[in-house]
Short mmCIF file of C-alpha atoms in Angstrom, two decimals:
data_model
loop_
_atom_site.label_atom_id
_atom_site.label_comp_id
_atom_site.label_asym_id
_atom_site.label_seq_id
_atom_site.Cartn_x
_atom_site.Cartn_y
_atom_site.Cartn_z
CA MET A 1261 36.42 10.07 -49.37
CA SER A 1262 38.98 12.72 -47.94
CA LYS A 1263 40.84 12.11 -44.86
CA THR A 1264 38.72 15.42 -43.89
CA ALA A 1265 35.47 13.88 -44.37
CA VAL A 1266 36.46 10.55 -42.93
CA ILE A 1267 37.79 12.56 -39.67
CA ASP A 1268 34.75 14.92 -39.88
CA ALA A 1269 32.24 11.67 -39.93
CA ILE A 1270 34.13 10.39 -36.67
CA LYS A 1271 33.51 13.31 -35.08
CA VAL A 1272 30.23 13.32 -35.72
CA LYS A 1273 29.75 9.62 -34.59
CA ILE A 1274 31.83 10.51 -31.74
CA ASP A 1275 29.67 13.59 -30.86
CA ARG A 1276 26.47 11.11 -30.91
CA LEU A 1277 27.78 8.34 -28.63
CA ILE A 1278 29.01 11.01 -26.28
CA ALA A 1279 25.35 12.79 -26.39
CA ASP A 1280 23.56 8.99 -26.20
CA ASN A 1281 26.07 8.04 -23.10
CA THR A 1282 24.94 11.32 -21.31
CA LYS A 1283 21.02 10.56 -22.06
CA LEU A 1284 21.73 7.01 -20.89
CA ARG A 1285 23.31 7.95 -17.67
CA ALA A 1286 20.53 10.47 -16.93
CA ASP A 1287 17.84 7.48 -17.71
CA HIS A 1288 19.66 5.49 -15.49
CA ALA A 1289 19.89 7.81 -12.56
CA LYS A 1290 16.46 8.37 -12.92
CA VAL A 1291 15.48 4.69 -12.68
CA MET A 1292 17.79 4.16 -9.78
CA GLN A 1293 16.01 6.98 -8.29
CA GLN A 1294 12.48 5.69 -9.04
CA ARG A 1295 13.51 1.92 -7.73
CA ASP A 1296 14.58 3.34 -4.26
CA LYS A 1297 11.59 5.46 -3.95
CA ALA A 1298 9.47 2.11 -4.78
CA LYS A 1299 11.67 0.33 -2.29
CA ALA A 1300 10.91 2.60 0.50
CA GLU A 1301 7.21 2.64 -0.24
CA ASN A 1302 7.20 -0.96 -0.50
CA ARG A 1303 9.01 -0.97 3.10
CA GLU A 1304 6.28 1.10 4.42
CA LEU A 1305 3.43 -0.46 2.79
CA THR A 1306 4.97 -3.67 4.35
CA GLU A 1307 4.71 -2.00 7.49
CA HIS A 1308 1.11 -0.98 7.52
CA ILE A 1309 0.09 -4.43 6.61
CA VAL A 1310 1.95 -6.01 9.42
CA ARG A 1311 0.03 -2.97 11.56
CA LEU A 1312 -3.47 -3.93 9.99
CA GLU A 1313 -2.70 -7.58 10.68
CA LYS A 1314 -2.09 -7.25 14.44
CA ARG A 1315 -5.18 -4.96 14.63
CA VAL A 1316 -7.04 -7.57 12.83
CA ARG A 1317 -5.75 -10.41 15.46
CA VAL A 1318 -6.65 -7.96 18.30
CA LEU A 1319 -10.13 -7.44 16.88
CA GLU A 1320 -10.58 -11.20 16.23
CA LEU A 1321 -9.45 -12.01 19.92
CA ARG A 1322 -11.85 -9.16 21.44
CA GLU A 1323 -14.63 -10.47 19.85
CA GLY A 1324 -13.65 -13.81 20.61
CA MET A 1325 -13.63 -12.83 24.17
CA THR A 1326 -16.62 -11.18 24.83
CA GLY A 1327 -18.65 -13.75 22.99
CA GLY A 1328 -19.62 -11.25 20.18
CA ALA A 1329 -20.98 -8.77 22.22
CA ALA A 1330 -18.78 -6.10 21.09
CA GLY A 1331 -21.10 -5.52 18.17
CA THR A 1332 -23.63 -6.92 16.20
CA SER A 1333 -22.99 -9.89 13.56
CA GLU A 1334 -23.66 -6.93 10.83
CA ASP A 1335 -20.67 -4.82 12.42
CA THR A 1336 -18.46 -7.66 12.63
CA LYS A 1337 -19.41 -8.92 8.81
CA ALA A 1338 -18.91 -5.19 7.72
CA ALA A 1339 -15.95 -4.82 10.04
CA ARG A 1340 -14.12 -8.07 8.38
CA ALA A 1341 -15.37 -6.85 4.57
CA ARG A 1342 -13.68 -3.94 5.32
CA VAL A 1343 -10.47 -5.25 6.49
CA ASN A 1344 -10.43 -7.39 3.87
CA ARG A 1345 -10.80 -4.69 1.27
CA LEU A 1346 -8.32 -2.38 2.51
CA MET A 1347 -5.45 -5.74 2.69
CA ARG A 1348 -6.55 -6.43 -0.97
CA GLU A 1349 -6.29 -2.88 -1.80
CA VAL A 1350 -2.44 -2.78 -0.16
CA ASP A 1351 -1.86 -6.18 -1.93
CA LYS A 1352 -2.45 -4.65 -5.42
CA CYS A 1353 -0.21 -1.84 -4.27
CA ILE A 1354 2.37 -4.28 -3.16
CA ALA A 1355 2.11 -5.93 -6.40
CA LEU A 1356 2.57 -3.23 -8.51
CA LEU A 1357 5.79 -2.21 -6.57
CA ASN A 1358 7.37 -5.26 -7.36
CA LYS A 1359 6.93 -4.75 -11.01
#
C-alpha cells in the first residue's frame, strides 16, 4: 500500500470516528433531557400521591367521625375502590419512570 492510500484510509477512519462521536454526543444530550423530564414527572407524581394519601386520610377520618352517615356503605366501597385504582395507576406510572 502506498503512503497516500494509508493516509486516505486513516482520514476515512478519522472522519467516521468524528461522525460517530458527534452522533453519540447528540444521543447523550437527548437521553439526559429525557432523564430530566422523567425526574420532573416522577417528582410531580410523588407529590400527587402524597396529596391523594392526605385526601384518603381526611375521608377516612370524616367517615369515622360521622359514623358512616356521610354516605352509604356502597358509596364508601365505590370511593375506596376508585382511590385504590387511582393509586395503583400512579404506582404503575412511577414504576415506569424508574426504569
